[in-house]
Coordinates of C-alpha atoms in Angstrom, one line a residue:
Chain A
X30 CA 0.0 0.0 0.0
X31 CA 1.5 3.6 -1.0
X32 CA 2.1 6.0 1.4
X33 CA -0.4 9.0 -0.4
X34 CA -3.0 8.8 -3.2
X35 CA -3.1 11.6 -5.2
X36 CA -6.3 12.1 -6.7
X37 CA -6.6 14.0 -9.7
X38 CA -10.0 15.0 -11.6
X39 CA -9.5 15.8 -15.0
X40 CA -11.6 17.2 -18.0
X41 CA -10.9 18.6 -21.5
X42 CA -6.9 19.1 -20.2
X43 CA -4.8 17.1 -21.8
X44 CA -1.0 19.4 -21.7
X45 CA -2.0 20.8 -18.2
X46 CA -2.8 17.1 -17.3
X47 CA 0.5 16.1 -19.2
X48 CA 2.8 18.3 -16.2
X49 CA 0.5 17.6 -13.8
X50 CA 1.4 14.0 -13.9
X51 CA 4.8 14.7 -14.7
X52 CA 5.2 17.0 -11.7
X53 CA 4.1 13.8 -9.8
X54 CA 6.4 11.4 -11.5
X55 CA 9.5 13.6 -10.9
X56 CA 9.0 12.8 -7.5
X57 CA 12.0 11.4 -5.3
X58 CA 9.6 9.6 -3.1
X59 CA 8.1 6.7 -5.1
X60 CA 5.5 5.9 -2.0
X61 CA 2.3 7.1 -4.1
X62 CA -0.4 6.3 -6.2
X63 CA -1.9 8.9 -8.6
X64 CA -5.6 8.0 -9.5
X65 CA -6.8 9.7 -12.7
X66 CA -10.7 10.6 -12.5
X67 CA -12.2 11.9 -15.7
X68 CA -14.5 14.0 -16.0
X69 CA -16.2 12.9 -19.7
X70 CA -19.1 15.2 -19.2
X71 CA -17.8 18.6 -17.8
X72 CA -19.3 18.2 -13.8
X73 CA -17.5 20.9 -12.9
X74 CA -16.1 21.4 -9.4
X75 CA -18.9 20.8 -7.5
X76 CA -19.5 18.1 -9.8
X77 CA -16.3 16.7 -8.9
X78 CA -16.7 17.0 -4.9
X79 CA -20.3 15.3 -5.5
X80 CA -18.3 12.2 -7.2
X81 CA -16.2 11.9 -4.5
X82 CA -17.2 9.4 -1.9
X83 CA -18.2 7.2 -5.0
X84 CA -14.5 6.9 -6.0
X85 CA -13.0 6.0 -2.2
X86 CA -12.8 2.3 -3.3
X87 CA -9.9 3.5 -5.6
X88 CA -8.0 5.5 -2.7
X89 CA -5.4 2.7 -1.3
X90 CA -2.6 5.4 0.0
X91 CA -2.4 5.9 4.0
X92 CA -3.4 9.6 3.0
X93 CA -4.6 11.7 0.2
X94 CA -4.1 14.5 -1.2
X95 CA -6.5 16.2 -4.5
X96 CA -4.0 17.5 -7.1
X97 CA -6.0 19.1 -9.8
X98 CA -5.1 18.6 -13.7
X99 CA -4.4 22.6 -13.5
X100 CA -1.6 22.6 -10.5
X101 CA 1.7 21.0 -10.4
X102 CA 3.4 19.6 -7.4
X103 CA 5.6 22.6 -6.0
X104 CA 8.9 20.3 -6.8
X105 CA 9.9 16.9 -6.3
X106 CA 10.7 16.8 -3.2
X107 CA 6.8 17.3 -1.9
X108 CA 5.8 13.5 -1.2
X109 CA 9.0 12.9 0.5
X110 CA 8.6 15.6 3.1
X111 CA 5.1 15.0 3.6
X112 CA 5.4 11.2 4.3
X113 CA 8.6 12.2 6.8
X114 CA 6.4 14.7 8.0
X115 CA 3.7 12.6 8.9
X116 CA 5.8 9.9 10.3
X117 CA 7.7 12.1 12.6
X118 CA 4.2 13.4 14.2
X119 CA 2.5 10.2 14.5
X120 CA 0.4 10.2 11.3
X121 CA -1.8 13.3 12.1
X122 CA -5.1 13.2 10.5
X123 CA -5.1 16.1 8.9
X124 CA -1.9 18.0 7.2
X125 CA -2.3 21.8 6.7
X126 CA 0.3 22.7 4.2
X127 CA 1.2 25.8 1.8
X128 CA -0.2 26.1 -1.8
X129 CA -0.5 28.7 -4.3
X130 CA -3.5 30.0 -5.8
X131 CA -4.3 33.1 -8.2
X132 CA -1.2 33.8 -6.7
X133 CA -1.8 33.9 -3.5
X134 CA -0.4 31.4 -1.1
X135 CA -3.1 29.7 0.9
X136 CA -4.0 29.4 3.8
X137 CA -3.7 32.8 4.6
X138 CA -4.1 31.9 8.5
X139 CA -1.8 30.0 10.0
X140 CA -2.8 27.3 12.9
X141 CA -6.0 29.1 12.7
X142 CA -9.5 27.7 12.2
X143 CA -10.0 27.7 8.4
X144 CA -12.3 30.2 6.6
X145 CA -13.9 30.6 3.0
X146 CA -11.8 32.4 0.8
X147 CA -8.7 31.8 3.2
X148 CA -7.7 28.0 2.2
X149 CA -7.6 25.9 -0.7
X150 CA -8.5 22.2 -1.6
X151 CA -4.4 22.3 -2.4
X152 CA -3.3 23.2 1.2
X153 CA -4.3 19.9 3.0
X154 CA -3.6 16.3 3.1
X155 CA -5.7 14.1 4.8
X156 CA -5.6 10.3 6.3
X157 CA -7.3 7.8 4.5
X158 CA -10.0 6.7 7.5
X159 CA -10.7 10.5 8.0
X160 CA -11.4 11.4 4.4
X161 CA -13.3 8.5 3.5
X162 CA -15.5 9.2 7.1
X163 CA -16.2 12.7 5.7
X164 CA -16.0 12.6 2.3
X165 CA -19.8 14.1 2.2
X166 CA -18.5 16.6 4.0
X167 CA -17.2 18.4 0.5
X168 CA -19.8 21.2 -0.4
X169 CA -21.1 20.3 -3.9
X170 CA -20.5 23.8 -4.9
X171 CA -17.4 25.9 -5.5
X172 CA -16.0 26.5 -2.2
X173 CA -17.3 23.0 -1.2
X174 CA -13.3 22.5 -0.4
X175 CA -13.4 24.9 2.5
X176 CA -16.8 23.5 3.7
X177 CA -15.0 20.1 4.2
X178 CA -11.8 21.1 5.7
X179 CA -14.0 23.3 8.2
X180 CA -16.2 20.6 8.9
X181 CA -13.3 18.4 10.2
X182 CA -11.6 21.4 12.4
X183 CA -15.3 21.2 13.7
X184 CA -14.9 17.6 14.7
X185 CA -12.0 18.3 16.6
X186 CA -9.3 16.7 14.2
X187 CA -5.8 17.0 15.2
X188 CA -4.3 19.5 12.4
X189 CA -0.5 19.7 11.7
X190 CA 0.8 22.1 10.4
X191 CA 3.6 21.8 7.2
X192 CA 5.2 25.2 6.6
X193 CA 6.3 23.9 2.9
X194 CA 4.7 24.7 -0.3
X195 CA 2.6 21.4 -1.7
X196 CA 1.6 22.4 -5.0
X197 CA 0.9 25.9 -7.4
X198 CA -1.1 26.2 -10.1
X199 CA 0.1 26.3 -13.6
X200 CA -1.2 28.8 -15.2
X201 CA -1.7 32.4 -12.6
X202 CA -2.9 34.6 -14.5
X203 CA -5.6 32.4 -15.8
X204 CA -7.7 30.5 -13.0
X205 CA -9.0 27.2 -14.3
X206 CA -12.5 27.2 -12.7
X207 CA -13.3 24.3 -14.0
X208 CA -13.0 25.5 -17.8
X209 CA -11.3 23.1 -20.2
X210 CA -8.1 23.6 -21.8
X211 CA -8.6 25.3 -24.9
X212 CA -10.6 28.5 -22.9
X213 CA -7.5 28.6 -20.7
X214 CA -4.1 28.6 -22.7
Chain B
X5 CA -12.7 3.0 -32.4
X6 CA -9.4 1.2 -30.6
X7 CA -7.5 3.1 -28.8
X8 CA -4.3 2.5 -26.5
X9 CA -4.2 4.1 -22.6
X10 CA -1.2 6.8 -22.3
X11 CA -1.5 6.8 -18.3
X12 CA -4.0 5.1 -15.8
X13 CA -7.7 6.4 -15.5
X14 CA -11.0 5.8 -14.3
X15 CA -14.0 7.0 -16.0
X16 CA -17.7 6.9 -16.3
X17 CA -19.8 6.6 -18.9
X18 CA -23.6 6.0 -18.8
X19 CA -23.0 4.5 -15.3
X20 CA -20.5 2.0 -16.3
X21 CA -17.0 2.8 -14.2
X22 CA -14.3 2.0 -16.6
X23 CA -10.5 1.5 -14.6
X24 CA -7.9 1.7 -17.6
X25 CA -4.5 0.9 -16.7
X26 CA -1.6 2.9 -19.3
X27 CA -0.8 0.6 -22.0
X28 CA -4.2 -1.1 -21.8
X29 CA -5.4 -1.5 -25.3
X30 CA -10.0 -1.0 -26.0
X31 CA -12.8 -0.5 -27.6
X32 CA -13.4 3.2 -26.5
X33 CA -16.8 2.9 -25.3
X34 CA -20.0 5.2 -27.2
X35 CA -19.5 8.7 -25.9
X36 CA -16.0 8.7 -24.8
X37 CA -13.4 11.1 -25.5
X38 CA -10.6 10.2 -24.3
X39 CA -8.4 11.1 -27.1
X40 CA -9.2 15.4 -26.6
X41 CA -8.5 14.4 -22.6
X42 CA -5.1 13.4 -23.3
X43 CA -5.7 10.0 -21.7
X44 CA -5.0 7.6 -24.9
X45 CA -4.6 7.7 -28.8
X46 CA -6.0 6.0 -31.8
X47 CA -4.2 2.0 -31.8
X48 CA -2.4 1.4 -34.7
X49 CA -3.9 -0.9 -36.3
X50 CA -1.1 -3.8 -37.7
X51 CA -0.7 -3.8 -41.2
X52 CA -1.9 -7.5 -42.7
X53 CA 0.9 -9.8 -43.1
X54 CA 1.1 -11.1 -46.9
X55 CA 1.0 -14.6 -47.3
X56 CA 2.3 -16.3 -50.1
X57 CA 0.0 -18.0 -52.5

């Protein structure tokens, strides 16, 4: 069983998909799976937190972590100091780490409770039993992301907290909003 | 049309769950693109071997 399932949603992207996965190959750490969802009909991103808890069957890492086609891992060392991470703090169930969105880097608070607007579906990692417990917790609508993340600071889930960068999107200037490729390069 | 997985996959398509492993070689199913997605291309089909008469 792999350390960390990333779990990537994908629709109408097929360069932005191409890096994403390379990003993820490039990795050091080799303790991973990367399960590939696509999206044939355009669900969009609520669409794609709705589909969810029917794809948990196809999450076998220890964690998970929801790389979209449109981001990149930040560099290859992410996996490898996210499992170290983890093991070092007694496999936490939830990982807060940094990301970078519309060019901001999220979260914006720090060991704070997490807010709408102020975190990202990139700045977290979670453990397998946890996410797959809450998986319904994902808003089906656009910031469905923070009503999930909330909703386990809620239950009283441990947080750590990673100060590293996890992943950035790939295109800044351009947010992908669920809008396939050929609207976006 | 036949097409051959570039990476790993899972799709949907009218309610059937499809898990494609890269290198996997189908019958992309009616209503599938998976070509535009990036996820595989068009199988070349092997030329016919001539046989001598």
């Amino acid at each position: 069983m792999a350390f960390l399932t990333i779990y990537t949603p994908t629709h109408r992207r097929p360069s932005l998909l191409r890096t994403c996965v390379l990003s993820v190959e490039m990795q050091v750490c080799h303790d991973y799976e990367q399960v590939i969802i696509h999206d044939e009909i355009g669900v969009g991103i609520a669409g794609m937190f709705a589909a969810i808890p029917g794809n948990l069957n196809l999450i076998k890492g220890d964690y998970v972590y929801i790389l979209q086609d449109d981001d990149v891992l930040a560099d290859n060392g992410v996996i490898g100091d996210v499992r170290m991470f983890a093991i070092k703090n007694n496999m936490p169930p939830v990982v807060i780490g940094r990301n970078i969105k519309r060019g901001n880097k999220y979260p914006t608070y720090w060991r704070e409770r997490p807010q709408e607007g102020h975190i990202d579906l990139g700045s977290y990692v979670i453990r397998r039993d946890v996410f797959a417990a809450n998986a319904r917790q994902f808003g089906q609508r656009y910031a469905g992301d923070a009503d999930f993340i909330d909703a386990l600071w809620a239950a009283g889930y441990p947080f750590a907290w990673l100060d590293r960068l996890l992943s950035r999107e790939q295109i800044p200037e351009r947010p992908g909003l669920g809008r396939p490729e050929r609207e976006l390069l | 049309m036949k097409v051959k997985a570039l990476i790993g996959f899972v799709a949907t398509i009218d309610g059937v769950k499809y898990r494609v492993q890269a290198g996997d070689e189908l019958e992309m199913p009616k209503g599938a693109d998976w070509l535009t997605a990036g996820l595989a291309e068009k199988a070349e089909s092997k030329p016919r071997r001539k046989t001598a008469k």
